[in-house]
């Protein structure tokens, strides 16, 4: 395992480098990870940032929304990811409702994330409504990625996971997040043309998911990217592998071998 780590020679990506990426037109690649082996692999593959998303509630824990995951559970998973990563910037989601309990509590929760994991920044859902929290976190030395557009933690207010089209609100959120000190923002489920206009109107990088190709970077949930999503796959996903078949085929072959007495064979047996 340590051998993997030693293969990574590229230096650690920093928060200030994100600004440079936008200016240089370098498209920022972000993917989620929730555990040590996956984080090792995606880091070695050369992503710019890894998000320990609260999507772990759905992707790993099997819940039907992101709401149930706790701060302790986020820290548990972020610690595994932080231990693996040598190159990418690691951003951890603030789980519901940790950023809605006022700036003091938000700093306490985000402070735990940075102290107890080796991760570098937090992400919170919100824009203008979270400006005071973003300011407090940045003042405390905690880099913040905002998350505007579709906010999965507000699924019950929104009445479902719907494309967000309120241009005035989205522009105001993006500008407020930048003004409050966010170093980047996720734009989720926004029409492509609007997301491109938002990206052009802010100085910080925008990372899109379901927001077209005009954002400064893209993020995908690793389960979706690898084709191991259980259940509904959103339209904006592209699977780059079919690991669901690979895994079920491999495990099926193992079962066949065990049942046929072919595993373990002589190579796997001590004399
Ligand atoms: O939790 C998550 O994985 C996210 C991404 C989908 C942006 O917030």
XYZ file of C-alpha atoms and ligand atoms in Angstrom:
279
model
C 0.000 0.000 0.000
C 2.782 2.432 0.849
C 4.259 1.607 -2.557
C 1.269 3.321 -4.159
C 1.886 6.455 -2.132
C 5.516 6.578 -3.152
C 4.575 6.550 -6.846
C 2.954 9.975 -6.466
C 5.605 12.564 -7.209
C 3.443 15.557 -8.150
C 3.309 18.151 -5.363
C 0.252 18.680 -3.176
C -2.325 20.926 -4.833
C -3.187 23.962 -2.731
C -6.219 26.221 -2.410
C -4.453 29.241 -4.020
C -3.625 27.038 -7.027
C -7.349 26.712 -7.727
C -7.495 30.416 -8.695
C -4.547 29.849 -11.016
C -6.316 26.904 -12.644
C -9.226 29.138 -13.632
C -6.971 31.884 -14.962
C -4.905 29.366 -16.944
C -8.021 27.696 -18.392
C -6.976 24.377 -16.806
C -10.218 22.377 -16.434
C -10.415 21.162 -12.843
C -11.144 17.444 -12.327
C -12.868 16.470 -9.095
C -14.220 13.102 -8.031
C -15.647 11.817 -4.767
C -13.988 9.161 -2.609
C -15.028 7.768 0.740
C -12.291 5.281 1.692
C -8.526 4.642 1.645
C -8.128 2.292 -1.371
C -10.382 4.380 -3.617
C -8.642 7.594 -2.565
C -5.231 6.039 -3.367
C -6.440 5.106 -6.864
C -8.132 8.388 -7.772
C -5.166 10.362 -6.419
C -2.790 8.257 -8.515
C -5.049 8.842 -11.543
C -4.283 12.548 -11.266
C -7.486 14.302 -10.162
C -7.046 17.878 -8.931
C -9.364 17.496 -5.958
C -11.155 14.731 -4.095
C -14.486 15.417 -2.454
C -15.517 13.390 0.563
C -19.118 14.174 -0.282
C -22.116 13.697 1.941
C -23.264 11.623 -1.043
C -21.637 8.848 0.994
C -25.019 8.604 2.736
C -26.448 7.292 -0.567
C -23.355 5.818 -2.275
C -21.972 3.938 0.745
C -24.572 3.852 3.510
C -27.553 3.019 1.287
C -29.794 5.909 2.384
C -32.242 7.538 -0.022
C -30.954 11.093 0.612
C -27.826 12.805 1.942
C -29.571 13.958 5.128
C -28.813 11.061 7.526
C -24.985 11.111 7.479
C -23.516 12.518 10.700
C -20.480 14.711 11.339
C -18.720 11.810 13.082
C -19.356 9.556 10.069
C -18.049 12.226 7.660
C -14.906 12.534 9.798
C -14.488 8.739 9.917
C -14.484 8.547 6.097
C -12.513 11.776 5.554
C -9.757 10.453 7.801
C -9.342 7.378 5.549
C -9.213 9.563 2.443
C -6.844 12.085 4.029
C -4.472 9.276 4.984
C -4.259 8.089 1.363
C -3.902 11.301 -0.602
C -0.566 12.884 -1.549
C -1.439 15.081 -4.541
C -5.074 16.165 -4.724
C -6.722 18.843 -2.631
C -9.191 17.102 -0.313
C -12.513 18.801 0.408
C -15.003 17.439 2.944
C -18.743 18.119 2.952
C -20.300 19.710 6.012
C -23.210 17.346 6.678
C -26.762 18.542 7.312
C -27.364 20.658 9.393
C -23.861 21.479 10.653
C -23.529 24.755 8.732
C -27.019 25.968 9.688
C -26.455 26.255 13.432
C -24.725 29.644 13.241
C -21.129 30.638 12.492
C -19.793 29.542 15.898
C -21.107 25.973 15.593
C -20.067 25.843 11.932
C -16.471 26.759 12.854
C -16.576 24.118 15.593
C -17.735 21.406 13.142
C -15.434 22.435 10.279
C -12.576 22.799 12.767
C -13.093 19.173 13.813
C -12.970 18.127 10.152
C -9.606 19.826 9.585
C -8.139 18.784 12.969
C -9.205 15.128 12.903
C -8.584 14.315 9.226
C -5.696 15.322 6.975
C -8.091 17.103 4.638
C -7.715 20.676 3.469
C -11.083 22.379 3.023
C -14.811 22.038 3.600
C -17.795 22.343 1.269
C -21.165 23.649 2.358
C -24.476 23.940 0.567
C -25.478 27.565 0.247
C -24.639 30.938 -1.212
C -26.036 34.294 -0.065
C -27.809 32.659 2.897
C -24.499 31.179 4.102
C -22.324 34.279 3.582
C -21.852 34.907 7.326
C -20.860 31.264 7.869
C -18.415 31.273 4.922
C -16.819 34.482 6.280
C -16.458 33.005 9.778
C -14.884 29.801 8.456
C -12.421 31.620 6.184
C -11.517 33.988 9.041
C -10.765 30.909 11.136
C -8.403 29.666 8.414
C -10.757 27.066 6.956
C -11.009 27.160 3.137
C -14.598 26.899 1.891
C -16.062 25.553 -1.334
C -19.664 26.753 -1.690
C -22.383 24.657 -3.365
C -25.055 26.543 -5.326
C -27.918 25.467 -7.578
C -29.519 22.195 -6.572
C -28.828 21.650 -2.891
C -29.510 17.984 -2.131
C -29.755 18.711 1.613
C -32.834 20.864 0.823
C -34.584 18.079 -1.097
C -37.734 18.321 1.034
C -38.058 22.084 0.532
C -37.417 21.734 -3.213
C -39.805 18.776 -3.573
C -37.241 16.641 -5.400
C -33.918 16.783 -7.235
C -34.853 19.376 -9.870
C -32.896 21.560 -12.291
C -32.536 25.054 -10.774
C -33.382 27.938 -13.142
C -33.830 31.066 -10.983
C -31.107 33.191 -12.603
C -31.323 36.162 -10.210
C -31.053 33.898 -7.167
C -28.227 31.798 -8.613
C -26.189 34.867 -9.645
C -26.723 36.418 -6.204
C -25.648 33.168 -4.500
C -22.513 32.831 -6.605
C -21.447 36.444 -6.092
C -22.197 36.342 -2.349
C -20.178 33.129 -1.939
C -17.204 34.693 -3.721
C -17.476 37.948 -1.755
C -17.659 36.004 1.525
C -14.326 34.336 0.705
C -15.185 30.948 -0.841
C -12.252 29.693 -2.955
C -14.474 27.736 -5.383
C -18.067 26.664 -5.805
C -19.993 23.661 -7.023
C -22.827 24.443 -9.449
C -25.301 21.556 -9.444
C -28.133 20.939 -11.923
C -28.251 24.299 -13.672
C -28.951 24.829 -17.393
C -25.614 24.877 -19.217
C -25.900 28.391 -20.617
C -26.746 29.883 -17.220
C -23.931 27.962 -15.511
C -21.490 29.309 -18.122
C -22.699 32.877 -17.471
C -22.288 32.415 -13.713
C -18.786 31.000 -14.275
C -17.840 34.033 -16.371
C -19.197 36.448 -13.773
C -17.168 35.190 -10.786
C -13.408 35.145 -10.266
C -13.323 31.834 -8.395
C -13.522 28.450 -10.154
C -16.907 26.823 -10.652
C -17.114 23.030 -10.531
C -20.144 21.708 -12.373
C -22.278 18.624 -11.934
C -25.230 18.568 -14.285
C -24.286 22.131 -15.281
C -22.879 21.639 -18.792
C -19.372 22.091 -20.160
C -19.017 25.831 -19.517
C -17.933 25.578 -15.876
C -14.272 25.701 -14.816
C -14.256 22.060 -13.777
C -16.400 18.982 -13.278
C -17.197 16.678 -10.370
C -18.697 13.195 -10.448
C -19.613 10.736 -7.726
C -17.103 7.864 -7.994
C -19.818 5.167 -7.930
C -21.466 6.796 -10.965
C -18.152 7.208 -12.829
C -17.227 3.560 -12.273
C -20.669 2.120 -13.043
C -21.458 0.767 -9.582
C -24.424 3.013 -8.803
C -27.226 1.135 -7.098
C -30.552 2.542 -8.244
C -31.341 5.718 -10.183
C -28.570 7.184 -12.359
C -29.028 10.907 -13.117
C -28.953 12.094 -16.760
C -25.752 14.105 -16.180
C -23.717 11.012 -15.306
C -21.281 9.342 -17.679
C -20.041 5.921 -16.553
C -16.429 5.344 -17.661
C -16.453 1.696 -16.582
C -18.931 -1.090 -15.853
C -17.565 -2.291 -12.532
C -20.964 -3.655 -11.520
C -20.595 -6.434 -14.131
C -16.864 -6.830 -13.460
C -17.470 -7.324 -9.725
C -20.492 -9.609 -9.977
C -18.757 -11.716 -12.645
C -15.563 -12.032 -10.554
C -17.438 -12.942 -7.370
C -19.622 -15.393 -9.316
C -16.489 -17.090 -10.722
C -15.027 -17.333 -7.206
C -18.235 -18.990 -5.964
C -18.182 -21.404 -8.933
C -14.523 -22.314 -8.196
C -15.150 -22.855 -4.467
C -18.186 -25.022 -5.178
C -16.279 -27.030 -7.839
C -13.294 -27.555 -5.505
C -11.036 -25.509 -7.847
C -10.195 -22.838 -5.281
C -7.859 -22.895 -3.476
C -5.564 -24.622 -5.990
C -1.958 -25.757 -5.497
C -0.656 -22.152 -5.974
C -2.733 -20.890 -3.055
C -1.967 -23.805 -0.739
C 0.806 -24.147 1.890
C 2.740 -27.448 1.890
O -21.918 15.003 -1.911
C -21.457 15.060 -3.066
O -20.913 14.100 -3.598
C -21.579 16.329 -3.762
C -21.233 16.349 -5.213
C -22.271 15.651 -5.990
C -20.982 17.715 -5.708
O -21.965 17.295 -3.201
